[in-house]
mmCIF file with all atom_site columns, C-alpha atoms in Angstrom:
data_model
loop_
_atom_site.group_PDB
_atom_site.id
_atom_site.type_symbol
_atom_site.label_atom_id
_atom_site.label_alt_id
_atom_site.label_comp_id
_atom_site.label_asym_id
_atom_site.label_entity_id
_atom_site.label_seq_id
_atom_site.pdbx_PDB_ins_code
_atom_site.Cartn_x
_atom_site.Cartn_y
_atom_site.Cartn_z
_atom_site.occupancy
_atom_site.B_iso_or_equiv
_atom_site.pdbx_formal_charge
_atom_site.auth_seq_id
_atom_site.auth_comp_id
_atom_site.auth_asym_id
_atom_site.auth_atom_id
_atom_site.pdbx_PDB_model_num
ATOM 1   C CA . MET A 1 1   ? 0.000   0.000  0.000  1.00 85.00 ? 1   MET A CA 1
ATOM 2   C CA . ILE A 1 2   ? 2.760   2.427  0.943  1.00 87.00 ? 2   ILE A CA 1
ATOM 3   C CA . ASN A 1 3   ? 4.776   1.625  -2.171 1.00 87.00 ? 3   ASN A CA 1
ATOM 4   C CA . LYS A 1 4   ? 1.758   2.241  -4.383 1.00 85.00 ? 4   LYS A CA 1
ATOM 5   C CA . MET A 1 5   ? 0.918   5.515  -2.625 1.00 84.00 ? 5   MET A CA 1
ATOM 6   C CA . GLN A 1 6   ? 4.522   6.723  -2.959 1.00 85.00 ? 6   GLN A CA 1
ATOM 7   C CA . SER A 1 7   ? 5.147   5.422  -6.477 1.00 84.00 ? 7   SER A CA 1
ATOM 8   C CA . THR A 1 8   ? 4.887   8.890  -7.968 1.00 74.00 ? 8   THR A CA 1
ATOM 9   C CA . THR A 1 9   ? 7.384   11.441 -6.719 1.00 69.00 ? 9   THR A CA 1
ATOM 10  C CA . LEU A 1 10  ? 6.075   14.963 -6.572 1.00 73.00 ? 10  LEU A CA 1
ATOM 11  C CA . GLY A 1 11  ? 9.319   16.673 -7.573 1.00 64.00 ? 11  GLY A CA 1
ATOM 12  C CA . GLY A 1 12  ? 8.574   20.039 -6.003 1.00 70.00 ? 12  GLY A CA 1
ATOM 13  C CA . ALA A 1 13  ? 4.993   20.248 -7.335 1.00 75.00 ? 13  ALA A CA 1
ATOM 14  C CA . PHE A 1 14  ? 3.813   20.814 -3.755 1.00 77.00 ? 14  PHE A CA 1
ATOM 15  C CA . PRO A 1 15  ? 5.505   22.411 -0.762 1.00 77.00 ? 15  PRO A CA 1
ATOM 16  C CA . PRO A 1 16  ? 6.544   20.039 2.039  1.00 82.00 ? 16  PRO A CA 1
ATOM 17  C CA . GLY A 1 17  ? 4.372   19.480 5.075  1.00 80.00 ? 17  GLY A CA 1
ATOM 18  C CA . PRO A 1 18  ? 0.785   18.651 5.957  1.00 80.00 ? 18  PRO A CA 1
ATOM 19  C CA . ILE A 1 19  ? -1.638  18.871 3.076  1.00 76.00 ? 19  ILE A CA 1
ATOM 20  C CA . HIS A 1 20  ? -4.404  20.452 5.145  1.00 65.00 ? 20  HIS A CA 1
ATOM 21  C CA . ALA A 1 21  ? -2.155  23.265 6.380  1.00 56.00 ? 21  ALA A CA 1
ATOM 22  C CA . THR A 1 22  ? -0.422  24.184 3.157  1.00 46.00 ? 22  THR A CA 1
ATOM 23  C CA . HIS A 1 23  ? -2.507  23.157 0.197  1.00 43.00 ? 23  HIS A CA 1
ATOM 24  C CA . ASN A 1 24  ? -6.140  23.806 1.050  1.00 42.00 ? 24  ASN A CA 1
ATOM 25  C CA . LYS A 1 25  ? -5.694  27.351 2.261  1.00 44.00 ? 25  LYS A CA 1
ATOM 26  C CA . THR A 1 26  ? -5.128  30.482 0.244  1.00 45.00 ? 26  THR A CA 1
ATOM 27  C CA . MET A 1 27  ? -1.831  32.038 1.233  1.00 45.00 ? 27  MET A CA 1
ATOM 28  C CA . THR A 1 28  ? -2.138  35.758 1.791  1.00 44.00 ? 28  THR A CA 1
ATOM 29  C CA . SER A 1 29  ? 0.370   38.570 1.619  1.00 42.00 ? 29  SER A CA 1
ATOM 30  C CA . ILE A 1 30  ? -0.124  39.137 5.362  1.00 40.00 ? 30  ILE A CA 1
ATOM 31  C CA . PRO A 1 31  ? 2.431   36.829 7.081  1.00 44.00 ? 31  PRO A CA 1
ATOM 32  C CA . GLU A 1 32  ? 0.564   36.515 10.400 1.00 47.00 ? 32  GLU A CA 1
ATOM 33  C CA . GLN A 1 33  ? -2.448  35.044 8.549  1.00 45.00 ? 33  GLN A CA 1
ATOM 34  C CA . ASN A 1 34  ? -0.279  32.199 7.193  1.00 50.00 ? 34  ASN A CA 1
ATOM 35  C CA . GLN A 1 35  ? 0.963   31.008 10.578 1.00 60.00 ? 35  GLN A CA 1
ATOM 36  C CA . GLU A 1 36  ? -1.248  27.972 11.267 1.00 69.00 ? 36  GLU A CA 1
ATOM 37  C CA . LYS A 1 37  ? 0.969   25.514 13.137 1.00 71.00 ? 37  LYS A CA 1
ATOM 38  C CA . TRP A 1 38  ? 1.475   22.115 11.567 1.00 72.00 ? 38  TRP A CA 1
ATOM 39  C CA . GLN A 1 39  ? 0.093   19.153 13.509 1.00 69.00 ? 39  GLN A CA 1
ATOM 40  C CA . GLY A 1 40  ? 0.857   15.462 13.148 1.00 71.00 ? 40  GLY A CA 1
ATOM 41  C CA . PRO A 1 41  ? 3.300   12.753 14.173 1.00 72.00 ? 41  PRO A CA 1
ATOM 42  C CA . TRP A 1 42  ? 6.400   14.789 13.294 1.00 71.00 ? 42  TRP A CA 1
ATOM 43  C CA . PHE A 1 43  ? 5.461   17.815 15.360 1.00 73.00 ? 43  PHE A CA 1
ATOM 44  C CA . THR A 1 44  ? 4.937   18.487 19.052 1.00 70.00 ? 44  THR A CA 1
ATOM 45  C CA . ASP A 1 45  ? 1.497   18.889 20.594 1.00 66.00 ? 45  ASP A CA 1
ATOM 46  C CA . TYR A 1 46  ? 2.009   22.623 20.157 1.00 68.00 ? 46  TYR A CA 1
ATOM 47  C CA . GLY A 1 47  ? 2.617   22.271 16.428 1.00 71.00 ? 47  GLY A CA 1
ATOM 48  C CA . ALA A 1 48  ? 5.462   23.684 14.388 1.00 77.00 ? 48  ALA A CA 1
ATOM 49  C CA . GLY A 1 49  ? 6.069   25.692 11.265 1.00 74.00 ? 49  GLY A CA 1
ATOM 50  C CA . PRO A 1 50  ? 4.763   26.524 8.853  1.00 73.00 ? 50  PRO A CA 1
ATOM 51  C CA . PHE A 1 51  ? 7.955   26.094 6.879  1.00 79.00 ? 51  PHE A CA 1
ATOM 52  C CA . PRO A 1 52  ? 7.845   28.024 3.610  1.00 79.00 ? 52  PRO A CA 1
ATOM 53  C CA . THR A 1 53  ? 10.705  26.073 2.045  1.00 83.00 ? 53  THR A CA 1
ATOM 54  C CA . LEU A 1 54  ? 12.151  22.587 2.105  1.00 85.00 ? 54  LEU A CA 1
ATOM 55  C CA . GLU A 1 55  ? 15.343  24.070 3.557  1.00 90.00 ? 55  GLU A CA 1
ATOM 56  C CA . ASP A 1 56  ? 13.388  25.560 6.473  1.00 88.00 ? 56  ASP A CA 1
ATOM 57  C CA . LEU A 1 57  ? 11.780  22.185 7.245  1.00 86.00 ? 57  LEU A CA 1
ATOM 58  C CA . GLU A 1 58  ? 15.190  20.488 6.994  1.00 91.00 ? 58  GLU A CA 1
ATOM 59  C CA . ALA A 1 59  ? 16.726  23.017 9.408  1.00 92.00 ? 59  ALA A CA 1
ATOM 60  C CA . TRP A 1 60  ? 13.889  22.452 11.910 1.00 89.00 ? 60  TRP A CA 1
ATOM 61  C CA . LEU A 1 61  ? 14.226  18.640 11.717 1.00 90.00 ? 61  LEU A CA 1
ATOM 62  C CA . ASN A 1 62  ? 17.998  18.876 12.158 1.00 94.00 ? 62  ASN A CA 1
ATOM 63  C CA . HIS A 1 63  ? 17.526  21.194 15.142 1.00 93.00 ? 63  HIS A CA 1
ATOM 64  C CA . LYS A 1 64  ? 15.363  18.479 16.728 1.00 90.00 ? 64  LYS A CA 1
ATOM 65  C CA . ILE A 1 65  ? 18.204  15.989 16.157 1.00 93.00 ? 65  ILE A CA 1
ATOM 66  C CA . ASP A 1 66  ? 20.615  18.417 17.841 1.00 95.00 ? 66  ASP A CA 1
ATOM 67  C CA . VAL A 1 67  ? 18.299  18.721 20.856 1.00 94.00 ? 67  VAL A CA 1
ATOM 68  C CA . CYS A 1 68  ? 17.948  14.922 21.112 1.00 93.00 ? 68  CYS A CA 1
ATOM 69  C CA . ILE A 1 69  ? 21.727  14.537 20.994 1.00 96.00 ? 69  ILE A CA 1
ATOM 70  C CA . LYS A 1 70  ? 22.118  17.170 23.707 1.00 96.00 ? 70  LYS A CA 1
ATOM 71  C CA . VAL A 1 71  ? 19.699  15.367 26.052 1.00 96.00 ? 71  VAL A CA 1
ATOM 72  C CA . ARG A 1 72  ? 21.201  11.991 25.096 1.00 93.00 ? 72  ARG A CA 1
ATOM 73  C CA . GLN A 1 73  ? 18.146  10.593 23.330 1.00 92.00 ? 73  GLN A CA 1
ATOM 74  C CA . LEU A 1 74  ? 20.309  10.127 20.221 1.00 93.00 ? 74  LEU A CA 1
ATOM 75  C CA . ARG A 1 75  ? 23.989  9.280  19.891 1.00 95.00 ? 75  ARG A CA 1
ATOM 76  C CA . ALA A 1 76  ? 26.484  11.924 18.817 1.00 95.00 ? 76  ALA A CA 1
ATOM 77  C CA . GLY A 1 77  ? 26.985  11.861 15.068 1.00 95.00 ? 77  GLY A CA 1
ATOM 78  C CA . PHE A 1 78  ? 23.416  10.731 14.364 1.00 95.00 ? 78  PHE A CA 1
ATOM 79  C CA . PRO A 1 79  ? 22.706  11.275 10.625 1.00 95.00 ? 79  PRO A CA 1
ATOM 80  C CA . ARG A 1 80  ? 21.124  14.582 9.736  1.00 95.00 ? 80  ARG A CA 1
ATOM 81  C CA . PHE A 1 81  ? 18.308  15.156 7.300  1.00 91.00 ? 81  PHE A CA 1
ATOM 82  C CA . GLU A 1 82  ? 19.215  16.066 3.741  1.00 91.00 ? 82  GLU A CA 1
ATOM 83  C CA . LEU A 1 83  ? 15.899  16.762 2.038  1.00 88.00 ? 83  LEU A CA 1
ATOM 84  C CA . SER A 1 84  ? 15.474  16.975 -1.702 1.00 86.00 ? 84  SER A CA 1
ATOM 85  C CA . THR A 1 85  ? 12.361  17.751 -3.749 1.00 83.00 ? 85  THR A CA 1
ATOM 86  C CA . SER A 1 86  ? 13.005  14.553 -5.716 1.00 82.00 ? 86  SER A CA 1
ATOM 87  C CA . ASP A 1 87  ? 12.441  12.584 -2.469 1.00 82.00 ? 87  ASP A CA 1
ATOM 88  C CA . LEU A 1 88  ? 9.053   14.147 -1.680 1.00 86.00 ? 88  LEU A CA 1
ATOM 89  C CA . VAL A 1 89  ? 6.071   11.802 -1.839 1.00 88.00 ? 89  VAL A CA 1
ATOM 90  C CA . LEU A 1 90  ? 2.505   11.658 -0.581 1.00 88.00 ? 90  LEU A CA 1
ATOM 91  C CA . THR A 1 91  ? 2.283   10.153 2.907  1.00 89.00 ? 91  THR A CA 1
ATOM 92  C CA . HIS A 1 92  ? -0.774  9.252  4.976  1.00 90.00 ? 92  HIS A CA 1
ATOM 93  C CA . GLN A 1 93  ? 0.969   9.415  8.404  1.00 88.00 ? 93  GLN A CA 1
ATOM 94  C CA . ASN A 1 94  ? -1.766  7.474  10.223 1.00 89.00 ? 94  ASN A CA 1
ATOM 95  C CA . ILE A 1 95  ? -1.959  3.985  8.721  1.00 91.00 ? 95  ILE A CA 1
ATOM 96  C CA . ALA A 1 96  ? -3.656  1.842  11.346 1.00 91.00 ? 96  ALA A CA 1
ATOM 97  C CA . PRO A 1 97  ? -6.350  -0.873 11.340 1.00 93.00 ? 97  PRO A CA 1
ATOM 98  C CA . ARG A 1 98  ? -8.995  1.720  12.244 1.00 94.00 ? 98  ARG A CA 1
ATOM 99  C CA . ASN A 1 99  ? -8.196  3.558  8.985  1.00 94.00 ? 99  ASN A CA 1
ATOM 100 C CA . LEU A 1 100 ? -8.423  0.513  6.705  1.00 95.00 ? 100 LEU A CA 1
ATOM 101 C CA . VAL A 1 101 ? -11.780 -0.458 5.218  1.00 96.00 ? 101 VAL A CA 1
ATOM 102 C CA . VAL A 1 102 ? -12.529 -3.451 3.002  1.00 96.00 ? 102 VAL A CA 1
ATOM 103 C CA . ASP A 1 103 ? -15.487 -2.872 0.686  1.00 96.00 ? 103 ASP A CA 1
ATOM 104 C CA . PRO A 1 104 ? -18.023 -5.590 -0.303 1.00 97.00 ? 104 PRO A CA 1
ATOM 105 C CA . VAL A 1 105 ? -15.949 -6.672 -3.319 1.00 97.00 ? 105 VAL A CA 1
ATOM 106 C CA . GLY A 1 106 ? -12.775 -7.012 -1.239 1.00 96.00 ? 106 GLY A CA 1
ATOM 107 C CA . LYS A 1 107 ? -11.066 -3.763 -2.263 1.00 94.00 ? 107 LYS A CA 1
ATOM 108 C CA . LEU A 1 108 ? -9.002  -2.126 0.489  1.00 93.00 ? 108 LEU A CA 1
ATOM 109 C CA . TRP A 1 109 ? -9.523  1.585  1.173  1.00 94.00 ? 109 TRP A CA 1
ATOM 110 C CA . LEU A 1 110 ? -7.380  3.895  3.286  1.00 93.00 ? 110 LEU A CA 1
ATOM 111 C CA . ILE A 1 111 ? -9.458  6.538  5.087  1.00 94.00 ? 111 ILE A CA 1
ATOM 112 C CA . ASP A 1 112 ? -8.844  9.502  7.435  1.00 91.00 ? 112 ASP A CA 1
ATOM 113 C CA . TRP A 1 113 ? -6.281  11.607 5.613  1.00 88.00 ? 113 TRP A CA 1
ATOM 114 C CA . GLY A 1 114 ? -6.184  14.266 8.380  1.00 84.00 ? 114 GLY A CA 1
ATOM 115 C CA . CYS A 1 115 ? -2.436  13.812 9.024  1.00 83.00 ? 115 CYS A CA 1
ATOM 116 C CA . ALA A 1 116 ? -1.486  13.347 5.355  1.00 86.00 ? 116 ALA A CA 1
ATOM 117 C CA . GLY A 1 117 ? 1.337   15.378 3.943  1.00 85.00 ? 117 GLY A CA 1
ATOM 118 C CA . ILE A 1 118 ? 4.166   15.757 1.516  1.00 86.00 ? 118 ILE A CA 1
ATOM 119 C CA . TYR A 1 119 ? 7.290   14.345 3.145  1.00 86.00 ? 119 TYR A CA 1
ATOM 120 C CA . ARG A 1 120 ? 10.457  12.491 2.314  1.00 84.00 ? 120 ARG A CA 1
ATOM 121 C CA . ARG A 1 121 ? 10.237  8.840  1.350  1.00 83.00 ? 121 ARG A CA 1
ATOM 122 C CA . GLY A 1 122 ? 10.609  6.828  4.570  1.00 85.00 ? 122 GLY A CA 1
ATOM 123 C CA . PHE A 1 123 ? 8.631   9.157  6.835  1.00 85.00 ? 123 PHE A CA 1
ATOM 124 C CA . GLU A 1 124 ? 5.570   6.892  6.529  1.00 88.00 ? 124 GLU A CA 1
ATOM 125 C CA . GLN A 1 125 ? 7.565   3.847  7.537  1.00 87.00 ? 125 GLN A CA 1
ATOM 126 C CA . ALA A 1 126 ? 9.102   5.710  10.485 1.00 83.00 ? 126 ALA A CA 1
ATOM 127 C CA . VAL A 1 127 ? 5.665   6.612  11.853 1.00 80.00 ? 127 VAL A CA 1
ATOM 128 C CA . LEU A 1 128 ? 4.619   2.959  11.608 1.00 80.00 ? 128 LEU A CA 1
ATOM 129 C CA . ARG A 1 129 ? 7.537   1.936  13.837 1.00 71.00 ? 129 ARG A CA 1
ATOM 130 C CA . GLU A 1 130 ? 6.200   3.916  16.818 1.00 60.00 ? 130 GLU A CA 1
#
């Protein structure tokens, strides 16, 4: 299912991050109106972002690695993120039995796309490991 969902790379067609926060809203020229915090498995309960560029998201993710190293949740030298638009794919971010439905003809459907976003390949698999 994940391989099929991520079989088409987006190559910069969409900005990174949650779909609901970045793609369904009209961005305005007033910065404070574009400040809805991103929610989901990659962000704290308080949210984060928005990150206008892939480089901004990469810097934020790497800052989180630095913090985890400092408090000894990660080992020193832990690999840092190197994001590229060619790695961006559609991710669901909440694949769980409660979000899988089998229809009467046996076709499997994935529902509840509230956490879905455009992230690097592998982010979906990382969320599943929790």
